[in-house]
PDB file of C-alpha atoms and ligand atoms in Angstrom:
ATOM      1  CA  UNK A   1      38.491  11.999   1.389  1.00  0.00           C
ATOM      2  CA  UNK A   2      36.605  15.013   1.048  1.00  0.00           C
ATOM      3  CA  UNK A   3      34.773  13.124  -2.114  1.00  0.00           C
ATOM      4  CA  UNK A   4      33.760  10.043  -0.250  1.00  0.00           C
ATOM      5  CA  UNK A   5      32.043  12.497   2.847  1.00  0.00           C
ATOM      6  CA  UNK A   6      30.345  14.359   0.601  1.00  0.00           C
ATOM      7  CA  UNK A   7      29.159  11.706  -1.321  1.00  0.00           C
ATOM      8  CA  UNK A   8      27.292   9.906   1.851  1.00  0.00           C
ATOM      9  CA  UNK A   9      26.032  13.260   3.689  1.00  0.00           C
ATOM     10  CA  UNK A  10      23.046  13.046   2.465  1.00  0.00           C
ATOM     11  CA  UNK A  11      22.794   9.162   3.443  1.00  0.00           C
ATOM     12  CA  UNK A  12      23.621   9.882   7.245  1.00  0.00           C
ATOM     13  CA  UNK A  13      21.101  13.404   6.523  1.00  0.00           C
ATOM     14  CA  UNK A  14      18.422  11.499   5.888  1.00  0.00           C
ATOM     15  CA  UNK A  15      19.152   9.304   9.272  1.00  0.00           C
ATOM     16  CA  UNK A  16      19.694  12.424  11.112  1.00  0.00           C
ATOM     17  CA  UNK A  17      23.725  11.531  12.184  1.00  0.00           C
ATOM     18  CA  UNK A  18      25.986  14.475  12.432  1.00  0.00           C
ATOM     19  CA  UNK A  19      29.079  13.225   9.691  1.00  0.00           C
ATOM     20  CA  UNK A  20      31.786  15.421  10.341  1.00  0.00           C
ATOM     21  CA  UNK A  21      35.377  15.925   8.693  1.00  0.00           C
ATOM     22  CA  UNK A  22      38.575  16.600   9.727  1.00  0.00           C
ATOM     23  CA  UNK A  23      41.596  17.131   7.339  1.00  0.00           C
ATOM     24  CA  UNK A  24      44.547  18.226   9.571  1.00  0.00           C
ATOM     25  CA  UNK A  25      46.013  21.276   7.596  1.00  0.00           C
ATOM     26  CA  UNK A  26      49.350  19.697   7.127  1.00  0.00           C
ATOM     27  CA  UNK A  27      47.857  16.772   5.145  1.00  0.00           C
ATOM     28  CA  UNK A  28      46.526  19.062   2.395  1.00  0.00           C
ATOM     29  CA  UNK A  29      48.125  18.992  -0.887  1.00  0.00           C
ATOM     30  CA  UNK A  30      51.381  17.900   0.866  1.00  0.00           C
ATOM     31  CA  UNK A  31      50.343  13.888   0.507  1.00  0.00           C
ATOM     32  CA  UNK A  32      49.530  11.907  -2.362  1.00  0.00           C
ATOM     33  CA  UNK A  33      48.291   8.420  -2.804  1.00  0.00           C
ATOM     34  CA  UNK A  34      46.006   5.897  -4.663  1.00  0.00           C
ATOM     35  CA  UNK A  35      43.029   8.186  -4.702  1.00  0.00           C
ATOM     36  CA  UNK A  36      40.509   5.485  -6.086  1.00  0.00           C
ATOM     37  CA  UNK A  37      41.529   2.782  -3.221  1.00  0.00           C
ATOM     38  CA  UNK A  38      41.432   5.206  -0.671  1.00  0.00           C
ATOM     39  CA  UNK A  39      37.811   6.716  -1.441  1.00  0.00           C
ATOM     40  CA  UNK A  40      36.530   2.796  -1.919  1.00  0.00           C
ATOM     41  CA  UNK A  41      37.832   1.921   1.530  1.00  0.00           C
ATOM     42  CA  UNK A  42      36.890   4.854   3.086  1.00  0.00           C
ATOM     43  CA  UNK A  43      33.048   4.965   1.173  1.00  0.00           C
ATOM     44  CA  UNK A  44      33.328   1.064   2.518  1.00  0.00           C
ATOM     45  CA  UNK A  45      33.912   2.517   6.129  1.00  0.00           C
ATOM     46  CA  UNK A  46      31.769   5.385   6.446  1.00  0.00           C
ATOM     47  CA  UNK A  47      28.919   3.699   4.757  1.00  0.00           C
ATOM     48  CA  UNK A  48      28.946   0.726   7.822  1.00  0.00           C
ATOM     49  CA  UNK A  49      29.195   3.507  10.337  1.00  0.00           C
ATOM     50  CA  UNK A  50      25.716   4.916   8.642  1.00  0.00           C
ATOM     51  CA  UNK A  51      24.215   1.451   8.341  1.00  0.00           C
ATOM     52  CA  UNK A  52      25.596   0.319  11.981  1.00  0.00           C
ATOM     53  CA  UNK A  53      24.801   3.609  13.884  1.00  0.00           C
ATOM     54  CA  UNK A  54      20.863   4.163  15.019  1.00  0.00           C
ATOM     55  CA  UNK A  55      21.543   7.286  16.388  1.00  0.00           C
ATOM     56  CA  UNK A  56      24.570   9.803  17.178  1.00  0.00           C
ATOM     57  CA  UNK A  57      27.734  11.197  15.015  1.00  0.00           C
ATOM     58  CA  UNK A  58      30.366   9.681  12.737  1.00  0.00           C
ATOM     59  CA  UNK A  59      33.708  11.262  13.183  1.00  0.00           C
ATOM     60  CA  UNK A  60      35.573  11.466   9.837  1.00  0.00           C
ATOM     61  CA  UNK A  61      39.610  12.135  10.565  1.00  0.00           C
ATOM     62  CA  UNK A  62      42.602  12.138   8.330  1.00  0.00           C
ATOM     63  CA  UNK A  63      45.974  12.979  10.376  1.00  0.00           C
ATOM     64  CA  UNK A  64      49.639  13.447   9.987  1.00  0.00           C
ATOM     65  CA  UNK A  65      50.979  10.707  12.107  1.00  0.00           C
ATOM     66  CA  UNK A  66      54.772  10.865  11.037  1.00  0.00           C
ATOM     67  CA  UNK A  67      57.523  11.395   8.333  1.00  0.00           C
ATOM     68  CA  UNK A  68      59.867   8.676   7.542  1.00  0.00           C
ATOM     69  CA  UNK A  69      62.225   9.198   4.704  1.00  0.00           C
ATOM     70  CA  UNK A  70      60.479  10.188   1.543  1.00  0.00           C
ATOM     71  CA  UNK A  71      57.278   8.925   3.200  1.00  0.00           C
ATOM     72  CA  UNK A  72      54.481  10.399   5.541  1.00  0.00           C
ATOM     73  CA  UNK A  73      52.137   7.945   7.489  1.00  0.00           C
ATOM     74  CA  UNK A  74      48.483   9.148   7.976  1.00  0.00           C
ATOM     75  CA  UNK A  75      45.763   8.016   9.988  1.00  0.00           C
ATOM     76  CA  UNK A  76      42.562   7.169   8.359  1.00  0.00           C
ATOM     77  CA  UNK A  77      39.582   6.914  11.308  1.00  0.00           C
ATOM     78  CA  UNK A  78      35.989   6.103  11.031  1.00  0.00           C
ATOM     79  CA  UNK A  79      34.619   6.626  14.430  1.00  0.00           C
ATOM     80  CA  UNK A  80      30.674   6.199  14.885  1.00  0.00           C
ATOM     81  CA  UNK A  81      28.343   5.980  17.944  1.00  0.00           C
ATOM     82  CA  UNK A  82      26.760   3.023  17.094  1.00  0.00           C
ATOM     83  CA  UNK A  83      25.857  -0.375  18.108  1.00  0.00           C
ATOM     84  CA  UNK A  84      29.594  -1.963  18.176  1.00  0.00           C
ATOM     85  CA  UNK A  85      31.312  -4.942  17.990  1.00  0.00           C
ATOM     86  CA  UNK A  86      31.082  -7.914  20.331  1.00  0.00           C
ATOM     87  CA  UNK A  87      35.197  -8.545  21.571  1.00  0.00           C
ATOM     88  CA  UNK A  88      35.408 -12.071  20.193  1.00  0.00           C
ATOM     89  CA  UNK A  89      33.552 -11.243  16.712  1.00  0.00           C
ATOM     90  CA  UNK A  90      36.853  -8.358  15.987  1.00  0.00           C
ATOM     91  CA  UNK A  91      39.239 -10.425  14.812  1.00  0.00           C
ATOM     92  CA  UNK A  92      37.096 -12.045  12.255  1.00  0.00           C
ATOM     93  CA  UNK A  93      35.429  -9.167  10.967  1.00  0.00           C
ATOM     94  CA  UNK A  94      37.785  -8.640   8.647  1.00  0.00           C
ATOM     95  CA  UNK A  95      37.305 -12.198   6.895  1.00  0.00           C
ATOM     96  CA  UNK A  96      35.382 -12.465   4.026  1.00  0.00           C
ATOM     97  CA  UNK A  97      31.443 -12.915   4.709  1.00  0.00           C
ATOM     98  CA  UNK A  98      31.670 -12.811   8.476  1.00  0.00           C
ATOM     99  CA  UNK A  99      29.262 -10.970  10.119  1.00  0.00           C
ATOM    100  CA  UNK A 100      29.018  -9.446  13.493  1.00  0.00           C
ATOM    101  CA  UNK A 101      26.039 -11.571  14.427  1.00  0.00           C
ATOM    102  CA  UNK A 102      23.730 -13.792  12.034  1.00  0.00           C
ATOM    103  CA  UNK A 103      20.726 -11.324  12.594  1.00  0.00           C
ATOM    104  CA  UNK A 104      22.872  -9.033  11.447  1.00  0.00           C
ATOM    105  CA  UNK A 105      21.919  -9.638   8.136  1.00  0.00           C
ATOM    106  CA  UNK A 106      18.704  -9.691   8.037  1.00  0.00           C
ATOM    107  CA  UNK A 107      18.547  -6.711   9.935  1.00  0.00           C
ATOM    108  CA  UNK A 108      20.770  -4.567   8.035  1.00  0.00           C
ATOM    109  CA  UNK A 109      21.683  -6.420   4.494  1.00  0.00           C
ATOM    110  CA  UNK A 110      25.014  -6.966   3.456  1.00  0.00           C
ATOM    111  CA  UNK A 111      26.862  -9.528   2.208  1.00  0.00           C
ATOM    112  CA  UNK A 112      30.331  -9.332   4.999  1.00  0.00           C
ATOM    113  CA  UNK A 113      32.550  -8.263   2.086  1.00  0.00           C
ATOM    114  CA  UNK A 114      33.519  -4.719   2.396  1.00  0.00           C
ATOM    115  CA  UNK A 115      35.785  -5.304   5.034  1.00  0.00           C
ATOM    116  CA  UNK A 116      37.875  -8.048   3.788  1.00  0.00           C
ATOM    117  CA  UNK A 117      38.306  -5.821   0.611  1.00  0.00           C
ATOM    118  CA  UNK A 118      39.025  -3.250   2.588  1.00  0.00           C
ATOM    119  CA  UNK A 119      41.878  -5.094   4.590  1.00  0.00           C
ATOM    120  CA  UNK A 120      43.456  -6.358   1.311  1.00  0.00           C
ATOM    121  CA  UNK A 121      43.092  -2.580  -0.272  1.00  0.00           C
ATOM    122  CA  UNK A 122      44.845  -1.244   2.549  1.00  0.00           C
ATOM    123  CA  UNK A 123      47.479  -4.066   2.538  1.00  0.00           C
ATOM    124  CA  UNK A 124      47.999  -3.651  -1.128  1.00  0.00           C
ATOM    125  CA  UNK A 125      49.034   0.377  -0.647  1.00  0.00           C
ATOM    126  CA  UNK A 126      51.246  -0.906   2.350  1.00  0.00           C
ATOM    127  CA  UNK A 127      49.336  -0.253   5.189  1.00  0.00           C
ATOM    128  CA  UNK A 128      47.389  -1.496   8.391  1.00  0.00           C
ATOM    129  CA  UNK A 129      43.645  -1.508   9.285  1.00  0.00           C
ATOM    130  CA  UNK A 130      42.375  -1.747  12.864  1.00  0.00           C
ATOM    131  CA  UNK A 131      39.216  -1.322  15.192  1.00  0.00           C
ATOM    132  CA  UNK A 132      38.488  -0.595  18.552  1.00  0.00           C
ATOM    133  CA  UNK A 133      34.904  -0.820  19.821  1.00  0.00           C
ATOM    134  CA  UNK A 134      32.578  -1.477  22.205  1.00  0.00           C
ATOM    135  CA  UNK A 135      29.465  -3.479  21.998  1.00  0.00           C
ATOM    136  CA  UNK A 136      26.563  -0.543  22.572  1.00  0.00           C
ATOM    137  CA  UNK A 137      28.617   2.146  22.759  1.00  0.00           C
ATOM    138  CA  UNK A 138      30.467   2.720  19.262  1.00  0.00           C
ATOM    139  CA  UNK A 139      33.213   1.649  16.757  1.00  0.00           C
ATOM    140  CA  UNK A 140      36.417   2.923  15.375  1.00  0.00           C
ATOM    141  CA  UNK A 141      38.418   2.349  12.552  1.00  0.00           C
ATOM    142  CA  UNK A 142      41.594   3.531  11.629  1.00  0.00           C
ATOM    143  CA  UNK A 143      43.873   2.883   8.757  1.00  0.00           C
ATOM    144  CA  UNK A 144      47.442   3.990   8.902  1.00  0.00           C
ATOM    145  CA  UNK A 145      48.766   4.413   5.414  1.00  0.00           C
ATOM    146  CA  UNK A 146      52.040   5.288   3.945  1.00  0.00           C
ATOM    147  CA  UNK A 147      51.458   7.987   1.347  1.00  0.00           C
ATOM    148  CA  UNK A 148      54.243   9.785  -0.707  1.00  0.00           C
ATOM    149  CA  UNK A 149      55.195  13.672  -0.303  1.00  0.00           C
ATOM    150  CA  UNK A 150      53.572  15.316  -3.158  1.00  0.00           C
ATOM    151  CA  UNK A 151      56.413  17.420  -5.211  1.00  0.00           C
ATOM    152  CA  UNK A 152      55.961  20.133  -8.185  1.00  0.00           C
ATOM    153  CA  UNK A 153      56.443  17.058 -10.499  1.00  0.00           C
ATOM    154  CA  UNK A 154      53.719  14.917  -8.667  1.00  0.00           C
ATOM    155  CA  UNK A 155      50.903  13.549 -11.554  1.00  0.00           C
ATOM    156  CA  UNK A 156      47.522  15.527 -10.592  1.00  0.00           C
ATOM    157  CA  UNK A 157      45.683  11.976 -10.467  1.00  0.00           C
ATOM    158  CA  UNK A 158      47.734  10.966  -7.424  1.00  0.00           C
ATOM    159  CA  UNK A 159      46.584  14.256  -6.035  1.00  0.00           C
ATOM    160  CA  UNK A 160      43.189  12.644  -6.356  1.00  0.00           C
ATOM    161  CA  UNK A 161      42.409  16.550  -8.672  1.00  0.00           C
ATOM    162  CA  UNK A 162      42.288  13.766 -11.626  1.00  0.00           C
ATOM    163  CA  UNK A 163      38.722  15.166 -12.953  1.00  0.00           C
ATOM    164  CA  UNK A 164      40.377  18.822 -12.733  1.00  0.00           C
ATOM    165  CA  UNK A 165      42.412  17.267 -16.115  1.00  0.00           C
ATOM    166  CA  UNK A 166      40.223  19.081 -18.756  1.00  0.00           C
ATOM    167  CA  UNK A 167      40.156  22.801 -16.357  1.00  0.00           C
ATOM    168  CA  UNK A 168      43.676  22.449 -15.931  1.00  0.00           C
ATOM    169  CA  UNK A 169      44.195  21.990 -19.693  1.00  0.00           C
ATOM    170  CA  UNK A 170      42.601  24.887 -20.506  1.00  0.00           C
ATOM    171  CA  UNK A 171      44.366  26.583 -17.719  1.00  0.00           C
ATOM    172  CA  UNK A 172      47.886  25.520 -18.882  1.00  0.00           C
ATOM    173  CA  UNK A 173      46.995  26.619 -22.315  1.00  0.00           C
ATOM    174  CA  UNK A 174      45.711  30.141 -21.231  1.00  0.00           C
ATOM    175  CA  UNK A 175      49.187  30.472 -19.368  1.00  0.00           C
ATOM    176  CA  UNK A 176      50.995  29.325 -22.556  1.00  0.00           C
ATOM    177  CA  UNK A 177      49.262  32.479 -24.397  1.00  0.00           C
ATOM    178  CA  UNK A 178      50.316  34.619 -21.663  1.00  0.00           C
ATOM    179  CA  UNK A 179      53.596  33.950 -21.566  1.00  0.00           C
ATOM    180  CA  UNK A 180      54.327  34.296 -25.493  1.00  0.00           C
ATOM    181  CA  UNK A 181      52.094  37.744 -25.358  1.00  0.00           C
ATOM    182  CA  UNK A 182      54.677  39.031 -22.128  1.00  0.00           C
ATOM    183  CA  UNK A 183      57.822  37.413 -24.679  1.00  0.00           C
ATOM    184  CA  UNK A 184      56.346  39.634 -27.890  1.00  0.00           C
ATOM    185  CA  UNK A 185      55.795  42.732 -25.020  1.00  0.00           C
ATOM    186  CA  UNK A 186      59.231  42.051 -24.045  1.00  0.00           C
ATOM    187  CA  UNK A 187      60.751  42.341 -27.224  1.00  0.00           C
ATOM    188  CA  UNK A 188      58.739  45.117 -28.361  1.00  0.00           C
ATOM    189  CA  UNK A 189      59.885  47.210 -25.737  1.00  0.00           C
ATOM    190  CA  UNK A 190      63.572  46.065 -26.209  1.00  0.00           C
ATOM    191  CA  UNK A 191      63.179  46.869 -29.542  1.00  0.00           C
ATOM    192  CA  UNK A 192      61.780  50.472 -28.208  1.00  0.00           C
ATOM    193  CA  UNK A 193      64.792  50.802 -25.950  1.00  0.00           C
ATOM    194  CA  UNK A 194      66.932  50.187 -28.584  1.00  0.00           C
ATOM    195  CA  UNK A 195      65.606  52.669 -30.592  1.00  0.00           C
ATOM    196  CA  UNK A 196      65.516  55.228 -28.072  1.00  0.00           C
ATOM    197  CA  UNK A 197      68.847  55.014 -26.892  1.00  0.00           C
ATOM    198  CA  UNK A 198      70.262  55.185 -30.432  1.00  0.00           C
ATOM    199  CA  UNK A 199      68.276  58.307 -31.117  1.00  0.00           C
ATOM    200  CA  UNK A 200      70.138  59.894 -27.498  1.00  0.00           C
ATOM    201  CA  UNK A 201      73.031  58.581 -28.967  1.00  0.00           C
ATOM    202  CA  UNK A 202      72.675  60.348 -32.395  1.00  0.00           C
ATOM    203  CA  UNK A 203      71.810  63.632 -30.424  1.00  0.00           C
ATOM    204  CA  UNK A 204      74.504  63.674 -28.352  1.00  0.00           C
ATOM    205  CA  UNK A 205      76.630  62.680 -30.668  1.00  0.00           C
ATOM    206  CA  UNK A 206      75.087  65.866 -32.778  1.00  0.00           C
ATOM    207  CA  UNK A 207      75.145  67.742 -30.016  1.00  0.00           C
ATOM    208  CA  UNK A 208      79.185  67.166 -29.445  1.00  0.00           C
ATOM    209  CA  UNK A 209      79.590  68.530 -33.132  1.00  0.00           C
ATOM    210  CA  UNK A 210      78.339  71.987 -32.278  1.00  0.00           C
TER     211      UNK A 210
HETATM  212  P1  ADP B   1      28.522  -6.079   5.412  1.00  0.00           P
HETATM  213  O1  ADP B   1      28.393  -4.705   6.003  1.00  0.00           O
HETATM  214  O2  ADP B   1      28.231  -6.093   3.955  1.00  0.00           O
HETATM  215  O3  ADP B   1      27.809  -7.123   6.170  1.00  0.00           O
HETATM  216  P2  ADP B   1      31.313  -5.818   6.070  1.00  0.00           P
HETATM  217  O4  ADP B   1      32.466  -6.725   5.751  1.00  0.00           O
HETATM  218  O5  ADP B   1      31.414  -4.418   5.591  1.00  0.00           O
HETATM  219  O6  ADP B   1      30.040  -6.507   5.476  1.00  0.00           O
HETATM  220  O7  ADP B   1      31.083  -5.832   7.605  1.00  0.00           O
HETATM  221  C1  ADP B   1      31.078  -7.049   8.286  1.00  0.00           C
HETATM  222  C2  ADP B   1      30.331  -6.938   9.566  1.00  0.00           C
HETATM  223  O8  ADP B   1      31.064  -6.133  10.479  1.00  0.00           O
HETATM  224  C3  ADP B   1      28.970  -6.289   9.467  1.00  0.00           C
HETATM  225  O9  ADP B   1      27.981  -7.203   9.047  1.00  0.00           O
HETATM  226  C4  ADP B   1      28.752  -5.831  10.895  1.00  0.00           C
HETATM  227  O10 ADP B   1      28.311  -6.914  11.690  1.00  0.00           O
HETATM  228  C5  ADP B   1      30.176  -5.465  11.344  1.00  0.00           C
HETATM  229  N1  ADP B   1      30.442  -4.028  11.244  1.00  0.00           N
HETATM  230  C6  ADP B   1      31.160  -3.399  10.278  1.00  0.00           C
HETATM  231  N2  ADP B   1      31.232  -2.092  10.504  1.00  0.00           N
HETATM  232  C7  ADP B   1      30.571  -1.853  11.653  1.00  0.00           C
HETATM  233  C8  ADP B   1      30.297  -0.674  12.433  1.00  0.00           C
HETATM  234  N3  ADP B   1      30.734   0.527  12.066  1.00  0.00           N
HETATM  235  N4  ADP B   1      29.599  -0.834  13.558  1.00  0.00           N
HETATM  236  C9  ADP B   1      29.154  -2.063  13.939  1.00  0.00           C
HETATM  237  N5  ADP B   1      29.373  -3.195  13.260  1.00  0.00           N
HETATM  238  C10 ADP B   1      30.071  -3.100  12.130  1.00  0.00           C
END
């Protein structure tokens, strides 16, 4: 999520609209998903809001919404302050190559696919797309998505830290050193113990003969 922001800040920059970001804490690290759809749907999302939105701020949330089993839904929203959706164009929006409005277009580019693959990414990882807007004043989208708890045992990729791979290598591998150094400590020092307390032993045991 974070990824997909960053990646566009300088797009809504150079248009002068606020992006902002909100992770609710409880999300983080807890969740894990299909990291690739997720960052094409929302790059698909937030990149509308900065073509569709003149002026004003695009509000960037990912939420808890609830736990269910060995899942936990989030919300996904894309909320923007710009030029919005007529009511009877909503529906459609979501078809492949519908447009708003045929000067849309021409206006703005686009070819009215990003949606539709958006819907059918989100339906493929088992979830549910919607929008609420209103012509002039701004649109919303939100995707509610059904991630799975991430455990010790939980692949990195699904974490979406995939391009951490070769640091955490190198990481694992440092620990791996450390841990046979503190094994060949250990045993040193038993060894030293050993040694030690046999020596006590011999002196007492001298010690008892006088
Ligand atoms: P494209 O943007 O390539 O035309 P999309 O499928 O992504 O295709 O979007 C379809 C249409 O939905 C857009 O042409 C536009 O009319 C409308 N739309 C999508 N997102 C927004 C938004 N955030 N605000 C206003 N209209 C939007």
């Amino acid at each position: 999520v974070e990824d997909a922001v960053e990646l566009l800040a300088d797009e809504a920059q150079r248009k002068k609209i606020d992006l902002n970001l909100l992770v609710e804490p409880a999300v983080i690290g807890t969740v894990c998903g299909d990291a690739g759809r997720l960052r094409q749907v929302l790059t698909n999302l937030i990149n509308n809001a900065i073509k569709f939105t003149p002026q004003g701020t695009i509000d960037v949330a990912l939420r808890l919404e609830r736990e269910e089993g060995e899942q936990v839904w989030v919300s996904l929203s894309v909320a923007d302050t710009g030029i919005g959706i007529e009511t009877d164009k909503q529906r459609s929006i979501f078809d492949a190559f519908v447009q708003a409005d045929s000067s849309t277009s021409r206006r703005y580019g686009g070819s009215g696919l990003g949606l539709s693959i958006c819907a059918r990414l989100v339906q493929l990882m088992g979830g549910t797309i919607e929008l609420d807007s209103a012509p002039g004043q701004g649109t919303r989208f939100v995707v509610h998505l059904p991630l799975g708890v991430a455990t010790e045992g939980t692949p990195i990729t699904q974490l979406g830290l995939g391009d951490m791979e070769p640091q955490l290598d190198s990481a694992r591998a440092a620990l791996r050193m450390r841990h046979a150094a503190l094994t060949q400590q250990r045993t040193h020092r038993f060894e030293a113990l050993r040694v030690t307390r046999h020596q006590q032993q011999q002196r007492i045991g001298m010690a008892g003969t006088h």
